[in-house]
Short mmCIF file of C-alpha atoms and ligand atoms in Angstrom, two decimals:
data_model
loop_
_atom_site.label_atom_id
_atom_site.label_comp_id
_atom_site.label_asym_id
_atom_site.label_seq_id
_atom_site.Cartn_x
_atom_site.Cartn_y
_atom_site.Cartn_z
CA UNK A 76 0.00 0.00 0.00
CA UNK A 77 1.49 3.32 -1.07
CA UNK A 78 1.78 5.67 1.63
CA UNK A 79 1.89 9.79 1.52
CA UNK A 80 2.56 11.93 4.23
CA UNK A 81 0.61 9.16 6.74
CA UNK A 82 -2.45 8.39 4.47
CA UNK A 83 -2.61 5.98 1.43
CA UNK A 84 -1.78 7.12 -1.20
CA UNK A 85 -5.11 7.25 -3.43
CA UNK A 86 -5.87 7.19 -7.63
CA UNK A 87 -8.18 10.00 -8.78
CA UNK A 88 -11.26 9.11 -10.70
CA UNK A 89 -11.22 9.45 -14.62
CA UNK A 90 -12.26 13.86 -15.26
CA UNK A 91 -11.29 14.96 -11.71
CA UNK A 92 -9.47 18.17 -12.10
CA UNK A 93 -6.01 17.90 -11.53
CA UNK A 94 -3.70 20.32 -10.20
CA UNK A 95 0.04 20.06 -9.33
CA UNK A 96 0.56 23.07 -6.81
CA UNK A 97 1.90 22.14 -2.96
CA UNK A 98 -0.64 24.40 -0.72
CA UNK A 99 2.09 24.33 1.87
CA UNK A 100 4.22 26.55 -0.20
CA UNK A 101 5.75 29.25 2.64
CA UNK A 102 4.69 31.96 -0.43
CA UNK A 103 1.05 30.44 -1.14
CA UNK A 104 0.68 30.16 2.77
CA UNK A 105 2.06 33.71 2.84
CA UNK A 106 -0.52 34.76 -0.02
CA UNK A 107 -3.20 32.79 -0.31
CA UNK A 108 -5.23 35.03 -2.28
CA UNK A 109 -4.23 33.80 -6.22
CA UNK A 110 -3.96 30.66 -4.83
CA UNK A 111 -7.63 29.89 -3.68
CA UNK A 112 -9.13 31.72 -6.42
CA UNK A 113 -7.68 29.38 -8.96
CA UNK A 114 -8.50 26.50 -7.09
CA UNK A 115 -12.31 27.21 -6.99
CA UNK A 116 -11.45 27.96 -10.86
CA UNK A 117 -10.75 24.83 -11.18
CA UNK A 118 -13.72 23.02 -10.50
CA UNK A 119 -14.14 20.34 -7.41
CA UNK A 120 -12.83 18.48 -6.19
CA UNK A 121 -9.29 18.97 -7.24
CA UNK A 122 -7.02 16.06 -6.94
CA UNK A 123 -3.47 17.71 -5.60
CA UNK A 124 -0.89 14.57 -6.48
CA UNK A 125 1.87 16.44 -4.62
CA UNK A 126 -0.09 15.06 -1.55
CA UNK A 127 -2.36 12.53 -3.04
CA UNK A 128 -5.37 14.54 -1.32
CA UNK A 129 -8.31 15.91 -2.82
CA UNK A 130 -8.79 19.99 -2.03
CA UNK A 131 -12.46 21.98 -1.85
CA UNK A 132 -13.02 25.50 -1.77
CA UNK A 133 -15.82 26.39 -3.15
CA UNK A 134 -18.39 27.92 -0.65
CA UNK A 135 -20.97 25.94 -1.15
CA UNK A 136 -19.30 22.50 -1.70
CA UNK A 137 -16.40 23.10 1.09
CA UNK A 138 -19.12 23.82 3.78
CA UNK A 139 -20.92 21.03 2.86
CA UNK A 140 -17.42 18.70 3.18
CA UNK A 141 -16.51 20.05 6.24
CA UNK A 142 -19.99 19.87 8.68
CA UNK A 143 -20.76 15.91 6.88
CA UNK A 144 -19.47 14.53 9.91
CA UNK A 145 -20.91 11.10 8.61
CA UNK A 146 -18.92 10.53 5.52
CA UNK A 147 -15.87 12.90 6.27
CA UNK A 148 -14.34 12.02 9.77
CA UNK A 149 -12.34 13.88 12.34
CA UNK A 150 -11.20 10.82 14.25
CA UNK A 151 -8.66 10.09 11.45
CA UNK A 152 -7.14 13.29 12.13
CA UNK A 153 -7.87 16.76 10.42
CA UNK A 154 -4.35 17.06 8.89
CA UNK A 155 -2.42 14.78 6.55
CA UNK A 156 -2.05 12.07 8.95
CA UNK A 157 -4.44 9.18 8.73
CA UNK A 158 -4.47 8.07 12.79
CA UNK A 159 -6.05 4.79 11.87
CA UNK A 160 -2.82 4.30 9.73
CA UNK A 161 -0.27 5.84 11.84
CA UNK A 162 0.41 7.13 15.16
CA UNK A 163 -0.25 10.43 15.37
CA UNK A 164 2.35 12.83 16.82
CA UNK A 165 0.17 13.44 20.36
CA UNK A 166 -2.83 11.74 21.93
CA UNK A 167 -5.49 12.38 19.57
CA UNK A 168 -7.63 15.56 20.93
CA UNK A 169 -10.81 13.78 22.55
CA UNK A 170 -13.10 16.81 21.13
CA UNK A 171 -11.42 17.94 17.67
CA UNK A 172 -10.11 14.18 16.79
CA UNK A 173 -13.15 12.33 17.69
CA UNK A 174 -16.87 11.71 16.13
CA UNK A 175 -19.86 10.94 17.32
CA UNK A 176 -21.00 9.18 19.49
CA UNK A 177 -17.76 10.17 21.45
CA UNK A 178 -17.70 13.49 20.58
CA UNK A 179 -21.06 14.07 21.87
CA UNK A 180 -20.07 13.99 25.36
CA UNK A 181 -16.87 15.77 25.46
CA UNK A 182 -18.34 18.41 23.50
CA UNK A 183 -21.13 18.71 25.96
CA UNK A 184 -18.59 19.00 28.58
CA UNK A 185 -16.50 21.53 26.60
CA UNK A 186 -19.62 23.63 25.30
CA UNK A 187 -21.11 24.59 29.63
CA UNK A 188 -17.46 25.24 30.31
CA UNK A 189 -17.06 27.67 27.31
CA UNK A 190 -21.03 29.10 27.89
CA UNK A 191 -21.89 32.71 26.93
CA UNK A 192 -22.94 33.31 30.88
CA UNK A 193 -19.48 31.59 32.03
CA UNK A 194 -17.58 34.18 29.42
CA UNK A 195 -19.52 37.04 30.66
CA UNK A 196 -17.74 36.74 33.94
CA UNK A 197 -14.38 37.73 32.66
CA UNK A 198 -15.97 41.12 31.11
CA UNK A 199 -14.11 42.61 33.42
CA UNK A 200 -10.60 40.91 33.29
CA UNK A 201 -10.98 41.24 29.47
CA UNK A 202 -11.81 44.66 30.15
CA UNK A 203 -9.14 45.80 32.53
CA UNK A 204 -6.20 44.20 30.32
CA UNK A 205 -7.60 45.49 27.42
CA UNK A 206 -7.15 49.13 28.79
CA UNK A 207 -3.75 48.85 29.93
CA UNK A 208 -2.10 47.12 26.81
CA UNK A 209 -3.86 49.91 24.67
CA UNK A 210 -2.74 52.62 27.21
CA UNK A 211 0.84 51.42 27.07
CA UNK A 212 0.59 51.41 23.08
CA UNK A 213 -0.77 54.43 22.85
CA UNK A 214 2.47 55.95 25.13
CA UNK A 215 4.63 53.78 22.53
CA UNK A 216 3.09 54.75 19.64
CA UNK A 217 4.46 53.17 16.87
CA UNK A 218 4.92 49.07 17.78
CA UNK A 219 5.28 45.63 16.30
CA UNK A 220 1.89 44.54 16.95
CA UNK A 221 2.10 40.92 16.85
CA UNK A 222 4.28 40.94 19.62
CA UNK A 223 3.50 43.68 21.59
CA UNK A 224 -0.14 43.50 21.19
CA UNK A 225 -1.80 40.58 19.68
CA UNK A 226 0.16 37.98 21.55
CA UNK A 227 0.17 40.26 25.01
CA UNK A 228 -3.56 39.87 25.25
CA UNK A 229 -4.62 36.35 24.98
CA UNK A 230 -1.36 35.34 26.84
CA UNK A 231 -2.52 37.82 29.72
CA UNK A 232 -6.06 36.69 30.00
CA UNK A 233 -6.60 32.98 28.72
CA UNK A 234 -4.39 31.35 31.21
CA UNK A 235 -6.21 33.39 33.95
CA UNK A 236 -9.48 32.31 32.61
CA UNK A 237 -8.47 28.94 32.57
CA UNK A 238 -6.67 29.20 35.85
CA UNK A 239 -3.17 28.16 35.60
CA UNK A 240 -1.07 28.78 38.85
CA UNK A 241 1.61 28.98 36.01
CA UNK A 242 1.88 30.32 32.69
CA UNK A 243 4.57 30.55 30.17
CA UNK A 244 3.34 32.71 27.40
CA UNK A 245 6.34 31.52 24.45
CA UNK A 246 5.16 28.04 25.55
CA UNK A 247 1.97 28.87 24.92
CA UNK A 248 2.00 30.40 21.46
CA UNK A 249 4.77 27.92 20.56
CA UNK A 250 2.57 24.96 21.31
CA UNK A 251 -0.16 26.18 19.44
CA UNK A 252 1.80 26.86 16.36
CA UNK A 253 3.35 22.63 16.99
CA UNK A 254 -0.18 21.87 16.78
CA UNK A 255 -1.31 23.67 14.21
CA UNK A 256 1.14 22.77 12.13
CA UNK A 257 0.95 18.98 12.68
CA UNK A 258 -2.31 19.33 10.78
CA UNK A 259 -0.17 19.95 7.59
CA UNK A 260 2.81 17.55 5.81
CA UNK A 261 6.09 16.94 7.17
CA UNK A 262 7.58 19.76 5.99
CA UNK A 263 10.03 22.59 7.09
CA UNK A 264 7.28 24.96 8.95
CA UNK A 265 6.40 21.81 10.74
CA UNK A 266 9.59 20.28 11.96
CA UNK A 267 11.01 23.88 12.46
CA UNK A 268 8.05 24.51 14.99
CA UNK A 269 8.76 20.59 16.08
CA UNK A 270 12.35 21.73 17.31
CA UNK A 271 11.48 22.27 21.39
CA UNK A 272 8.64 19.66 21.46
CA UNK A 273 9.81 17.52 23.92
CA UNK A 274 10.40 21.05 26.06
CA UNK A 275 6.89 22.52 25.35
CA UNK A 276 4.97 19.38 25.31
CA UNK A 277 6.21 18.43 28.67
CA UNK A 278 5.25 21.56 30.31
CA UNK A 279 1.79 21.80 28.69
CA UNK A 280 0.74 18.04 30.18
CA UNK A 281 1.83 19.51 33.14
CA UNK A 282 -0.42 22.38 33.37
CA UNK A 283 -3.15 20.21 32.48
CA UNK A 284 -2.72 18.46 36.02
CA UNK A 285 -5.84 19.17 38.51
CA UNK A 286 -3.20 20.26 40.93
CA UNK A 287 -1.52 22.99 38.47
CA UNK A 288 -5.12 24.89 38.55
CA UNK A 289 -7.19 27.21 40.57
CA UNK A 290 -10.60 26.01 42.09
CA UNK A 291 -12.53 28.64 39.95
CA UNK A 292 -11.45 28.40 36.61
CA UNK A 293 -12.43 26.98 33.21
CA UNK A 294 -10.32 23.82 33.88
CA UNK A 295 -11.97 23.83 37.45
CA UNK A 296 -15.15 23.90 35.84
CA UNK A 297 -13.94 20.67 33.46
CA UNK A 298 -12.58 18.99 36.33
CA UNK A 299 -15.75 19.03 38.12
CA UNK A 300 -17.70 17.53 35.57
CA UNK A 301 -15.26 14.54 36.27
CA UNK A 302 -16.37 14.50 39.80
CA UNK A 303 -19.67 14.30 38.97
CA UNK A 304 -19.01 11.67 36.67
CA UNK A 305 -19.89 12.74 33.20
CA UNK A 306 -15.99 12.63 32.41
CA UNK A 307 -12.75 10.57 34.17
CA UNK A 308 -10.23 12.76 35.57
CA UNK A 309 -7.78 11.57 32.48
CA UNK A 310 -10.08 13.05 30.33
CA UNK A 311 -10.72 16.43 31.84
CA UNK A 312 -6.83 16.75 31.45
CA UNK A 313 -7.09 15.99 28.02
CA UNK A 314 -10.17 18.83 27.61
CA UNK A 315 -7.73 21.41 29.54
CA UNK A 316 -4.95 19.79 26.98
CA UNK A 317 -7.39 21.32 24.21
CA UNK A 318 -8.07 25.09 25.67
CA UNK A 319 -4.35 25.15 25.60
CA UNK A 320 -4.31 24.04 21.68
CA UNK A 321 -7.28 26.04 20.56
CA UNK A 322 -6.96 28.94 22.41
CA UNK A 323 -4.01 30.99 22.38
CA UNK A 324 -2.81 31.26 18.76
CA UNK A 325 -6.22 31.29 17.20
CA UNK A 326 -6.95 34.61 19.55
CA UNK A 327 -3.57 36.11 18.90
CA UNK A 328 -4.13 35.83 15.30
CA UNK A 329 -7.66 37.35 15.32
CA UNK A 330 -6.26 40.11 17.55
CA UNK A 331 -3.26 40.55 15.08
CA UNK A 332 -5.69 40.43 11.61
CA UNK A 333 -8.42 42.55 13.09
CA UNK A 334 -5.69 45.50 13.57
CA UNK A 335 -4.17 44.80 9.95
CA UNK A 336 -7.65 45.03 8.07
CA UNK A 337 -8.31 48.47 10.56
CA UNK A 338 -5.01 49.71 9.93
CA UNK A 339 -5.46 48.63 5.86
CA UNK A 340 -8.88 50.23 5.94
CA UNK A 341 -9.39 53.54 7.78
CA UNK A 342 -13.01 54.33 6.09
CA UNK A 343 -13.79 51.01 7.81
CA UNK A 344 -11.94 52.02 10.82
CA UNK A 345 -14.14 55.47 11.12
CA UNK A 346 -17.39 53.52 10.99
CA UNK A 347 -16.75 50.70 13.40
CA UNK A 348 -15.92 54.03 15.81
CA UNK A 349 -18.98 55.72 15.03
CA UNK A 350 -20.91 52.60 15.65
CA UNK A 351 -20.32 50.26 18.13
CA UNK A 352 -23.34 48.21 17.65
CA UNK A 353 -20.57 46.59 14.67
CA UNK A 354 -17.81 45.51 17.03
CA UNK A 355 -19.48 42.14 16.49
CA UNK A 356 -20.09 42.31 12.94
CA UNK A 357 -16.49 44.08 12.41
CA UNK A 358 -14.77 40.54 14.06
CA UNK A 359 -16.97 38.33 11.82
CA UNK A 360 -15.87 40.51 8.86
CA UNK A 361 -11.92 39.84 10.07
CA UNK A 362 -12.46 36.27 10.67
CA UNK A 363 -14.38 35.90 6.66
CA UNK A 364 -11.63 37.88 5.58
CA UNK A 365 -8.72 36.68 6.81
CA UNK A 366 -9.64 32.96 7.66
CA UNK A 367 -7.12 32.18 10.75
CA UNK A 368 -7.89 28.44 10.65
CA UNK A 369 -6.91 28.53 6.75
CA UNK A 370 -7.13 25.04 5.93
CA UNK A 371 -8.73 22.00 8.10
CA UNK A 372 -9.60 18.44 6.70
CA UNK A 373 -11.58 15.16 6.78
CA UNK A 374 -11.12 11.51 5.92
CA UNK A 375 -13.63 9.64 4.00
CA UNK A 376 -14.57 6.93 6.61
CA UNK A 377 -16.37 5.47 3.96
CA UNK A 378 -16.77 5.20 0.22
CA UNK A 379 -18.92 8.13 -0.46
CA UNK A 380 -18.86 11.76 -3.46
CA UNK A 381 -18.13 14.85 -3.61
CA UNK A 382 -19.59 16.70 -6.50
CA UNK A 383 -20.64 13.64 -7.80
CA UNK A 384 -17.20 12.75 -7.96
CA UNK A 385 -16.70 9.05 -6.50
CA UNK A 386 -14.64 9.14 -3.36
CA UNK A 387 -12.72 6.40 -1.47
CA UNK A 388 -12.38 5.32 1.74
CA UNK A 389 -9.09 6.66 3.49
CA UNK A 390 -9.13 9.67 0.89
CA UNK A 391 -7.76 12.54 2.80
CA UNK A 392 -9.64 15.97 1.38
CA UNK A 393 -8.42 19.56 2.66
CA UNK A 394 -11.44 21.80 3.09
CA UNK A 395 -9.43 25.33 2.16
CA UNK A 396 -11.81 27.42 4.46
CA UNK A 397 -9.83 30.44 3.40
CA UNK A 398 -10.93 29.90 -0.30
CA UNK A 399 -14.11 29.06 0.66
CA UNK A 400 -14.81 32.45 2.53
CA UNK A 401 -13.32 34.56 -0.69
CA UNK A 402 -16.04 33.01 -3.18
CA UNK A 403 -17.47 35.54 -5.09
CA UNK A 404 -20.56 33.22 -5.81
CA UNK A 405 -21.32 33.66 -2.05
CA UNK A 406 -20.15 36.99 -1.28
CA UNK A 407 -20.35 40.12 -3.18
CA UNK A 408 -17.12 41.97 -3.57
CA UNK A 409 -15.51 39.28 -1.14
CA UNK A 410 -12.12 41.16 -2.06
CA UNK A 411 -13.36 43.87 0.25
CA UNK A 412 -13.77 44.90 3.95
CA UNK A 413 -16.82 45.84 5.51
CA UNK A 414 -17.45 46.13 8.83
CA UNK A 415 -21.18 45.91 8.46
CA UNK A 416 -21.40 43.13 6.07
CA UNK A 417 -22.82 40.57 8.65
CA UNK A 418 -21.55 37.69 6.51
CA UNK A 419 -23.35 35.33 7.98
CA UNK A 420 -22.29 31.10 7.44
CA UNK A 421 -18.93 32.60 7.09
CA UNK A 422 -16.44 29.48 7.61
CA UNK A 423 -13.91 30.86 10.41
CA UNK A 424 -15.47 29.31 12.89
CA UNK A 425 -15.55 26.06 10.83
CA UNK A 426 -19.09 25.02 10.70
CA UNK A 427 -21.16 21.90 12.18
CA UNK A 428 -20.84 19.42 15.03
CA UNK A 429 -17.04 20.53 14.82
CA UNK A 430 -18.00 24.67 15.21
CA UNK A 431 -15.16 26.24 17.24
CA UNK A 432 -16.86 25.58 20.50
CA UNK A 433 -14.50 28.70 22.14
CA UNK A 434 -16.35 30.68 19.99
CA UNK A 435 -18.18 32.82 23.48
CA UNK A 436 -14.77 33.28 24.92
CA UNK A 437 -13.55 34.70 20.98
CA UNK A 438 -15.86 36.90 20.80
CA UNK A 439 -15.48 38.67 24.04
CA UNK A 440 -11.75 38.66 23.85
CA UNK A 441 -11.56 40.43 20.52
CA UNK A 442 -15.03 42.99 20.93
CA UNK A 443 -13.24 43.83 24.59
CA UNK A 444 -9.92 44.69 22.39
CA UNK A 445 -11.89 46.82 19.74
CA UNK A 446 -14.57 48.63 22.35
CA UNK A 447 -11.26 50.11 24.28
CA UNK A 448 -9.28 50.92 21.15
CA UNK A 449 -12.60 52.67 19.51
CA UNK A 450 -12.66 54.74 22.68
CA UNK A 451 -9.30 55.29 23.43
CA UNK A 452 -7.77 55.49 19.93
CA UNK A 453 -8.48 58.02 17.12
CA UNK A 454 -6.59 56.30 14.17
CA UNK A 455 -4.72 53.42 13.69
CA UNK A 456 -2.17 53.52 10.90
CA UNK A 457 0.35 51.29 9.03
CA UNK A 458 4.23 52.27 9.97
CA UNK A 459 6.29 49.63 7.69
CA UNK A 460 5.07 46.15 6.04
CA UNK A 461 3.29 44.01 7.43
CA UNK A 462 4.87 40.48 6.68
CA UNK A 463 2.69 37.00 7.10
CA UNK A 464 4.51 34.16 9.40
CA UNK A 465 3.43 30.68 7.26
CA UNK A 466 1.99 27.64 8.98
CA UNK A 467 -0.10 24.71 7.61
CA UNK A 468 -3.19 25.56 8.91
CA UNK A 469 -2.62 29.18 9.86
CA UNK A 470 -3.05 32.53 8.26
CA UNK A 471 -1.19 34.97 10.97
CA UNK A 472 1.29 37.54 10.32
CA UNK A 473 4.61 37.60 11.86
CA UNK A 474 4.94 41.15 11.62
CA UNK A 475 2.90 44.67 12.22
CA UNK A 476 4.04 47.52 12.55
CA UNK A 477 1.47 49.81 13.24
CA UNK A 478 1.09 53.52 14.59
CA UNK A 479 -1.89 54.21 16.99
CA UNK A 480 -2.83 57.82 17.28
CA UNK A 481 -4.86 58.52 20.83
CA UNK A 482 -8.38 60.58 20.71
C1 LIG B 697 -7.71 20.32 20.43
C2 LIG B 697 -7.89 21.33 19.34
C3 LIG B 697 -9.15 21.85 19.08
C4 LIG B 697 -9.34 22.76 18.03
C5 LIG B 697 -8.27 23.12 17.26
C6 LIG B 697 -7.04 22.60 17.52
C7 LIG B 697 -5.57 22.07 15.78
C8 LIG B 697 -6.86 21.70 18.57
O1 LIG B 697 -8.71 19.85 20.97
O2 LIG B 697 -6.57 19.98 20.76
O3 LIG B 697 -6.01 22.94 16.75
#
């Protein structure tokens, strides 16, 4: 059995559009923009042979992949890896790696923890650190946002939300970026980020432990549902294991793309100020626009279509969410940012049983950052280029530098 990059290696059906691009290109991951519009171009799905994978991104057809948890699977992985082939490089998640009937209940766990009444009571921590990293920017003036903004916030307030006695904030955005590149192939972004993993890997299980976390926390709250049962204690480790994948570098890169498509459009920037009732609106417009989670996929557990398009089992298919959420035939103008385009089924959350289930604590991270800065901060303007760091399933930047000019 041929094998690529962990899967088997698969042979596409006779009239499948073929293309012979690597998606994991450091300049297409850089840019995406040329690259997903010629692969909707070029019909669906597109067999990539680099990879042996098939690739969707098309709105309509990569939504559709992505939430039909029956035929397309998560518990094979969502990278390049097929686990039921080989062992993947950490215990599988027990919420992202995982289907129903499984997933049910860790989800349930995951989704009370993660509530919109839980979130609400960190309105004020949000709040308060929100304030006093735009205060000290605004004394700055001109910064490198990615590092002195985008990665100070999430790394102030997510391991106090989840109640770490101890946090290590290059651990933390260094683990996420292991992770998130493990969902792509074995290539030089990957091992590169692979270099401390013993390091960083042994510290996060660590902080997973019951005894590493405060008694009114998120992981507190996790923990309990083990005492009552619903979970064992090994697996509420493993859910705290996930808030520590999921929820650092996803909120440092919203943080970082929402100031880059301000700073990019000040017309944009001038309305968001002059109504607040679109900080919401504003981060869905970042997230359509951007797409931080740029690429996520499936396994066929079965022998099923896409596009009427025969598809084996084990066939590995990247959902390019990024492509998906540029499609003109869903959004008009999708080349441009609006604040108040409300563009609703937008894929940066993903989309079905799989929805990013942090989604509550997202939300108020990013419309605490914007509500200070649209009080506190009268324009927000580019000082230099702003450069894009490339990961497999990422779209960050690396680099901001950006002028903030106070009211
Ligand atoms: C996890 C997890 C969940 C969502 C995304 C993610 C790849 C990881 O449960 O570990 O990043």
């Amino acid at each position: 059995m041929g094998m690529v990059e962990g899967h088997r290696r698969i042979t596409p059906p006779d009239g499948m559009p073929v293309w012979d691009v690597d998606p994991y290109d450091p300049g297409i991951l850089q840019n995406p923009l040329s690259y997903y519009s010629e692969l909707r171009s070029k019909g669906e799905p597109v067999y990539l042979p680099r990879y042996s994978v098939l690739a969707v991104g098309r709105y309509e057809t990569t939504q559709k992949v992505f939430s039909d948890h029956e035929n397309f699977v998560s518990s094979r992985g969502v990278g390049l890896n097929d686990f039921k082939l080989e062992k993947p490089w950490r215990k599988p998640s027990i919420i992202l790696e995982v289907d129903p009937p499984e997933h049910t209940r860790t989800r349930k766990v995951m989704a009370r923890a993660l509530s919109q009444k839980v979130v609400k009571g960190f309105a004020e921590l949000f709040r308060d650190t929100a304030e006093r990293i735009v205060d000290s920017v605004l004394e700055k003036g001109t910064i490198e946002a990615v590092s002195e903004f985008a990665e100070v916030f999430p790394t102030t307030v997510f391991p106090k939300a989840v109640g770490m006695h101890d946090s290590n904030a290059r651990y933390l955005v260094d683990y996420g970026a292991m992770v998130f590149n493990a969902v792509g192939p074995d290539n030089e972004i990957r091992r590169r980020s692979m270099e401390k993993e013993t390091e960083i890997v042994a510290w996060i299980n660590g902080a997973c432990a019951r005894d590493r976390l405060s008694e009114d926390g998120l992981g507190a709250r996790i923990y309990a549902d083990a005492d009552a049962g619903e979970i064992t204690h090994d697996e509420a480790s493993m859910l705290v294991r996930s808030f520590l994948s999921a929820g650092v570098d996803t909120t440092v890169t919203g943080i970082g793309s929402a100031l880059w498509c301000l700073s990019q459009n000040p017309g944009e920037w001038e309305r968001l100020k002059a109504d607040p009732s679109l900080l919401r609106p504003a981060f869905d417009e970042v997230l359509r626009y951007t797409s931080p989670v740029h690429t996520f996929g499936r396994t066929a557990g079965r022998d099923t279509e896409i596009a009427g398009f025969p598809v084996e089992e084990g066939t590995k298919i990247l959902c390019v969410l990024g492509a998906a959420n540029m499609d003109p035939d869903k959004w008009e103008d999708p080349q441009s940012f609006r604040v108040d385009r409300r563009p609703r089924g937008h894929l940066g959350f993903g989309a079905g049983i799989h929805g990013c289930v942090g989604q509550n604590i997202a939300r108020g991270e990013l419309e605490a950052v914007l509500k200070v800065l649209i009080e506190k901060v009268d324009r927000i303007e580019p000082a230099g280029e702003a450069v894009w760091r490339p990961n497999n399933s990422i779209h960050a930047l690396d680099t901001l530098p950006i002028t903030f000019i106070p009211n």
